[in-house]
Tab-separated table of C-alpha atoms in Angstrom:
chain	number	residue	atom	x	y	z
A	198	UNK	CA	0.000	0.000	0.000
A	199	UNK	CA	2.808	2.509	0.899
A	200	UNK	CA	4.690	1.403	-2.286
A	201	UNK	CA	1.398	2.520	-4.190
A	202	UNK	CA	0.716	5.727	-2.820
A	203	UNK	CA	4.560	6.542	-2.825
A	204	UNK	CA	4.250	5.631	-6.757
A	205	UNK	CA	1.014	7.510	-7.020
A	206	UNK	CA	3.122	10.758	-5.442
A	207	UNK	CA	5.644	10.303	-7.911
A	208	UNK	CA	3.977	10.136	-10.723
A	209	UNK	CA	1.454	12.748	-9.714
A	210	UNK	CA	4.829	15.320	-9.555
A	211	UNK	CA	6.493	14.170	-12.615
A	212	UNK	CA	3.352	14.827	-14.733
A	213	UNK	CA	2.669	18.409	-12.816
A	214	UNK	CA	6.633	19.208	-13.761
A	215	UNK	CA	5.867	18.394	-17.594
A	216	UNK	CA	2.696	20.524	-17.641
A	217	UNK	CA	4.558	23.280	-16.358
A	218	UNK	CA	7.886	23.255	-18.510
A	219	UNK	CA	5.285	22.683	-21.160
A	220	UNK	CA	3.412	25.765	-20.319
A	221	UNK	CA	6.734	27.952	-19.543
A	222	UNK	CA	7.787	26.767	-23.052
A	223	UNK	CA	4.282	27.494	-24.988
A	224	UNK	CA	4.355	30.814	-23.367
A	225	UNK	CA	7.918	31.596	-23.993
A	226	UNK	CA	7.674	30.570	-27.518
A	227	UNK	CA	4.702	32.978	-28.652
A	228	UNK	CA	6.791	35.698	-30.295
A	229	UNK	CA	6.415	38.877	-32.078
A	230	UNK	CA	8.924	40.828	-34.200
A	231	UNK	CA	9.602	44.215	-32.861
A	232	UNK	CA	11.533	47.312	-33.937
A	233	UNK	CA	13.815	49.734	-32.379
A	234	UNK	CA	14.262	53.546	-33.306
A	235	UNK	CA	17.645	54.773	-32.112
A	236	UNK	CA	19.410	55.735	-34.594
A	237	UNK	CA	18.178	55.522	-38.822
A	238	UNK	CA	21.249	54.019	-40.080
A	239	UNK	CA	21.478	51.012	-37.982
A	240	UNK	CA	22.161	47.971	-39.818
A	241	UNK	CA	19.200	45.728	-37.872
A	242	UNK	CA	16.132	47.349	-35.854
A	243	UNK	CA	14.794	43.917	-35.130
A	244	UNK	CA	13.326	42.682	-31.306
A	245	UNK	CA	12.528	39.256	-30.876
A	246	UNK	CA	10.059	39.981	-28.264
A	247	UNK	CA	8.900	36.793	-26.436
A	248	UNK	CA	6.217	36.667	-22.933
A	249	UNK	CA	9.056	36.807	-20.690
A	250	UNK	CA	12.025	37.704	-23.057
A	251	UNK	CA	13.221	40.077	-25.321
A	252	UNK	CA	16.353	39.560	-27.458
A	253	UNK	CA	17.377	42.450	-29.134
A	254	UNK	CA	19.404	41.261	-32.464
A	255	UNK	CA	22.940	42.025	-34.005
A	256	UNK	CA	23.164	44.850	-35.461
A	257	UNK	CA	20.758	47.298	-33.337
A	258	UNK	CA	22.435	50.643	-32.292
A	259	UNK	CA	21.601	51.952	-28.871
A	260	UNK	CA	22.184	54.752	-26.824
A	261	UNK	CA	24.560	55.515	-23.822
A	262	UNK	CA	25.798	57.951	-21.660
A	263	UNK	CA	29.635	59.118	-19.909
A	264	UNK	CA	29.067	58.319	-16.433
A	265	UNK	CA	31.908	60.275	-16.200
A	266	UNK	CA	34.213	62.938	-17.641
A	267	UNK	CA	36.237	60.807	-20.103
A	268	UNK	CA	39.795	62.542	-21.478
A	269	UNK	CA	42.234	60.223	-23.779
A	270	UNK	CA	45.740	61.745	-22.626
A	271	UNK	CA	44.290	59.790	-19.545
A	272	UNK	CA	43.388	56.921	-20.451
A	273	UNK	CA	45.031	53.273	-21.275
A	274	UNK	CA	44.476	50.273	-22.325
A	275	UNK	CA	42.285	48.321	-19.707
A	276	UNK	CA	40.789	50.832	-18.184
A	277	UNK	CA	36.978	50.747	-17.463
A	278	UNK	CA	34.771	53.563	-18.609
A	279	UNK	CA	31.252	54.075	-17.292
A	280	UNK	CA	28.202	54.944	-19.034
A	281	UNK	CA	24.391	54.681	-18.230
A	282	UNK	CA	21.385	53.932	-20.068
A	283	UNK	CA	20.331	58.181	-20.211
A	284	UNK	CA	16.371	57.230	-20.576
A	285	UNK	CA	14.302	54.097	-21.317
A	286	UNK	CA	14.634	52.218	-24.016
A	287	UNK	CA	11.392	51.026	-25.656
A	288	UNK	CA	10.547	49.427	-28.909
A	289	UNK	CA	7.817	51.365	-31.256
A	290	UNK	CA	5.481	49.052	-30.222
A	291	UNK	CA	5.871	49.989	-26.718
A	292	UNK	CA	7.816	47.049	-25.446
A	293	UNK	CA	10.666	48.045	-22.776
A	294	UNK	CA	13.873	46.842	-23.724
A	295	UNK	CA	16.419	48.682	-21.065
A	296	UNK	CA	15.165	50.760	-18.250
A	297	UNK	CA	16.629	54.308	-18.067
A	298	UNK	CA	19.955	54.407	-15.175
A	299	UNK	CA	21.160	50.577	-16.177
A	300	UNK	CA	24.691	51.277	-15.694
A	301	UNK	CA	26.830	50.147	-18.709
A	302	UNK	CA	30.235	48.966	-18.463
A	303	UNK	CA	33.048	49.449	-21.114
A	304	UNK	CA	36.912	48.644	-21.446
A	305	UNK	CA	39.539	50.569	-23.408
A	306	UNK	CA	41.249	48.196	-26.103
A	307	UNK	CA	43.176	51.105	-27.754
A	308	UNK	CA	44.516	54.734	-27.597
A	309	UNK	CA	45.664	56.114	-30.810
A	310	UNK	CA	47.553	59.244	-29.749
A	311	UNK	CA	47.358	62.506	-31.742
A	312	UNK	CA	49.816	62.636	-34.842
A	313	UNK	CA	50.902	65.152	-36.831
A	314	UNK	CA	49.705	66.771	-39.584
A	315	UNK	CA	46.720	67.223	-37.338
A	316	UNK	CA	45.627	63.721	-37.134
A	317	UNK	CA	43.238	63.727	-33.888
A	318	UNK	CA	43.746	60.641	-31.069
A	319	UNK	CA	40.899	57.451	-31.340
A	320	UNK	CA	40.100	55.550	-28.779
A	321	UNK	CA	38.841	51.800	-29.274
A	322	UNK	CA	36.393	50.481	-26.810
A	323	UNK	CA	34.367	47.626	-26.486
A	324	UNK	CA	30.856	47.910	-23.938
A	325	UNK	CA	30.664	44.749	-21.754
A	326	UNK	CA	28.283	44.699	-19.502
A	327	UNK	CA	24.885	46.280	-18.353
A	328	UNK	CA	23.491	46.616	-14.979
A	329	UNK	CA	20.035	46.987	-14.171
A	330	UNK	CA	18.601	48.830	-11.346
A	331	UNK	CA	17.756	45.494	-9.629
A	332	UNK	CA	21.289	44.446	-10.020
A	333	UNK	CA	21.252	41.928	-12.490
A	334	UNK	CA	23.402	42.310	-14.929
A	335	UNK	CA	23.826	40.782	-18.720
A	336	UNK	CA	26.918	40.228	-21.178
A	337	UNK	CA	26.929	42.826	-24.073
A	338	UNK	CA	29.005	43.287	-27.195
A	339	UNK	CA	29.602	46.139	-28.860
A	340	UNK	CA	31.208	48.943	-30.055
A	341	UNK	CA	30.920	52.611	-30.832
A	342	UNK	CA	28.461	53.323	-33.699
A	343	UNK	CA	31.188	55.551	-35.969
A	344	UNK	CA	33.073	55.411	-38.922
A	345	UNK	CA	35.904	53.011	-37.705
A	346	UNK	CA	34.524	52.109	-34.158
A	347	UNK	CA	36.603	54.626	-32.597
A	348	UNK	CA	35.776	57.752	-30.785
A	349	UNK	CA	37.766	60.932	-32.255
A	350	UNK	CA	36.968	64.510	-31.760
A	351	UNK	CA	34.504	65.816	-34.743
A	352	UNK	CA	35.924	67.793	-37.686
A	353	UNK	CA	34.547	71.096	-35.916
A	354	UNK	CA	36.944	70.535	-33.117
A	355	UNK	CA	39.522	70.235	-36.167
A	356	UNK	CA	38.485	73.121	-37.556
A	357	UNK	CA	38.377	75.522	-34.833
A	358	UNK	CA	41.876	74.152	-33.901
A	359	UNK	CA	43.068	75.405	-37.197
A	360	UNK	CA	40.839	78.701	-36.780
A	361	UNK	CA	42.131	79.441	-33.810
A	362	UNK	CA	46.195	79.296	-34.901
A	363	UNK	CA	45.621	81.060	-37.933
A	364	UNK	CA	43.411	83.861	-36.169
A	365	UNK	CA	47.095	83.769	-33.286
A	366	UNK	CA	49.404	83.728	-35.642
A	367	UNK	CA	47.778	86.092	-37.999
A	368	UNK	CA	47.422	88.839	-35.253
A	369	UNK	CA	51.305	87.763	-34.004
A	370	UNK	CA	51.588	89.022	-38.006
A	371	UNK	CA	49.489	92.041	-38.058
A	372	UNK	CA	51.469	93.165	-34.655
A	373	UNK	CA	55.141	92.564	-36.261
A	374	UNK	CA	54.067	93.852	-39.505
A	375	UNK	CA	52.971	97.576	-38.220
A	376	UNK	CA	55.764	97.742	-35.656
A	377	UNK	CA	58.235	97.307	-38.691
A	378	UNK	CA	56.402	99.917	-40.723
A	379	UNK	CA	55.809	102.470	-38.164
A	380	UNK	CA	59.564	102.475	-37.016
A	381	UNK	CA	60.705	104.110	-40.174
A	382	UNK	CA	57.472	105.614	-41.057
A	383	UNK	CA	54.081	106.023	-39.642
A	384	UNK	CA	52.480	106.495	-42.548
A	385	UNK	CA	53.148	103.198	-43.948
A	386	UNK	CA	51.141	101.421	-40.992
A	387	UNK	CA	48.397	99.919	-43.421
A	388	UNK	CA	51.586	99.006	-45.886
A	389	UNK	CA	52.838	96.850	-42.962
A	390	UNK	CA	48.589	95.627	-41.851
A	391	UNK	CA	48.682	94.400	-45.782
A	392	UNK	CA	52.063	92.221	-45.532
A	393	UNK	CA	51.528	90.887	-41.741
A	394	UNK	CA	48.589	90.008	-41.923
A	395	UNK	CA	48.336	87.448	-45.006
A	396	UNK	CA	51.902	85.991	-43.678
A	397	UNK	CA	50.934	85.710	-40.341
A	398	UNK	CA	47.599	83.871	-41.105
A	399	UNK	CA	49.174	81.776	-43.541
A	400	UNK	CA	51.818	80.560	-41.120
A	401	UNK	CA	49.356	80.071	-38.800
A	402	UNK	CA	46.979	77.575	-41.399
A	403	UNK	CA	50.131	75.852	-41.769
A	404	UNK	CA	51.564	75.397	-38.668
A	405	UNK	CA	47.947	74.264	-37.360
A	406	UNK	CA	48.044	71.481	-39.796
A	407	UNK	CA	51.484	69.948	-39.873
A	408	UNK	CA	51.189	70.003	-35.433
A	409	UNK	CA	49.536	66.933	-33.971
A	410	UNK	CA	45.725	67.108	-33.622
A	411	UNK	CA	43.426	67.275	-30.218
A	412	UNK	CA	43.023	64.571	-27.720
A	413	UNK	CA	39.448	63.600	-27.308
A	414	UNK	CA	37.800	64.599	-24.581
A	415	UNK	CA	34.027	63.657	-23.362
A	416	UNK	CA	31.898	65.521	-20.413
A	417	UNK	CA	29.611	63.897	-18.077
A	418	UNK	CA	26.612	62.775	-19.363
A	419	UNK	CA	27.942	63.481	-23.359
A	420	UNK	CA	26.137	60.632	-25.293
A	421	UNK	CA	27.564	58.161	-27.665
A	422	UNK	CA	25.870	54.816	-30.199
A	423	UNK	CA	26.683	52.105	-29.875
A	424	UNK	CA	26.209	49.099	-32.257
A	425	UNK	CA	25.833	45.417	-30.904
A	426	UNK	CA	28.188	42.972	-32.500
A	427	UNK	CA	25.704	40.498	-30.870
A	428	UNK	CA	22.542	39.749	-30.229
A	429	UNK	CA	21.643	39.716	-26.519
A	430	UNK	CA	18.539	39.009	-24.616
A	431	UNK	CA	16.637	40.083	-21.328
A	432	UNK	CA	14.522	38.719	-19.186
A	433	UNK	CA	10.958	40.783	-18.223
A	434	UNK	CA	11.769	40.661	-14.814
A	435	UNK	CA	15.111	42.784	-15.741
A	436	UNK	CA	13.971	46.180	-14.776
C-alpha cells in the first residue's frame, strides 16, 4: 500500500513538472517581431520579443551615456569607462527593452595618440556589460556606432583648432608687420597691416596642420551609439 501511494506521489509530480515546462515553453515561444528607433542608419532594428524575453538582435544601435568625464591623454588600455542607459529604451510598439539608469560597463582596447599633420587621437572600446537597477546584470558586445569604431573629436573641433592658430598667428603678423612699418614711417602702418597680416595667417593655417591634432575629450553625461556585434537578450523581470 505505501509502495502505491509513494508511486502515485511520484507520478502525480512528474506529470505536474511536464505541464509546467510545457506551459513555460508554450508561453515563452509565442513571439512577435519588434523594432527599435535609435538611430536611422542602424544595420538591424529587429526585437525578438517573447512573454518573458526580449532579445534584441545584431546589429541594433543603442544609446549611452559618460558616467563620467572621459579625457584620452588619460586613459590606457584596460581601463573601465562608465556609461548609463540616459532614458528608457522602448521598442515602437511599446515594449521596454532597457530601463533608463542601467549602468553600462566598457573597457579601453586602444589609444591612438594625436599625430601630426593634425591627425586627432581614437580611442577603441568595447561595452561589456549592463546593470540593471535590480542588479542583475547581462553580457553585451559592442562597439561605438562611428566610422571606424573609434571615438575621435569631430571635424569642428579640427576646424576651430586650425581657426584658432591662424586667427594667433595672424594677429602675431598684423602686430610685427605695423611695428616694422611704423619704425621708419608712420604712414606706412596699413603698408605693414597688408604684408603681416596674409603671412601671419598663412603661417598660422600651416603650422595648425602639420602640429599633432586634439586629444578627445568627453563631459559627463555626453552621449555616444553604440552598435551590438551580438545579439543579446533580457529577461521581463530585468527592470
Amino acid at each position: 500500500m505505501y509502495r502505491r501511494l509513494l508511486s502515485g506521489f511520484l507520478l502525480t509530480n512528474l506529470l505536474a513538472l511536464n505541464v509546467l515546462s510545457s506551459f513555460a515553453n508554450e508561453c515563452n515561444s509565442c513571439c512577435r517581431i519588434e523594432h527599435l528607433d535609435v538611430h536611422r542608419e542602424a544595420p538591424c532594428n529587429e526585437v525578438i520579443v517573447k512573454n518573458i524575453e526580449r532579445t534584441v538582435k545584431e546589429g541594433n544601435v543603442l544609446e549611452f551615456a559618460f558616467n563620467e568625464n572621459f579625457y584620452s591623454k588619460c586613459q590606457k588600455a584596460g581601463d573601465i569607462v562608465h556609461f548609463v542607459v540616459p532614458e528608457s529604451i522602448y521598442t515602437c510598439e511599446g515594449t521596454l527593452i532597457l530601463p533608463a539608469n542601467s549602468k553600462v560597463i566598457a573597457e579601453v582596447t586602444k589609444i591612438e595618440k594625436p599625430k601630426i599633420f593634425n591627425k586627432n587621437a581614437k580611442v577603441s572600446l568595447i561595452f561589456r556589460k549592463i546593470l540593471f537597477p535590480d542588479n542583475s546584470c547581462i553580457d553585451i558586445k559592442a562597439r561605438p556606432f562611428t566610422k571606424d569604431c573609434k571615438l575621435k573629436e569631430g571635424p569642428w573641433m579640427t576646424a576651430g583648432k586650425l581657426l584658432l592658430s591662424t586667427i594667433g598667428l595672424g594677429a602675431i603678423g598684423a602686430g610685427a608687420g605695423v611695428g616694422f612699418a611704423f619704425i621708419p614711417n608712420p604712414a606706412k602702418i596699413g603698408t605693414g597691416l597688408a604684408i603681416g597680416i596674409p603671412v601671419g595667417a598663412g603661417v598660422g593655417l600651416v603650422t595648425g596642420l602639420i602640429t599633432p591634432g586634439l586629444h578627445y575629450k568627453a563631459k559627463y553625461g555626453e552621449r555616444v551609439y553604440a552598435l551590438l556585434l551580438e545579439e543579446f537578450s533580457v529577461c521581463e523581470c530585468q527592470k
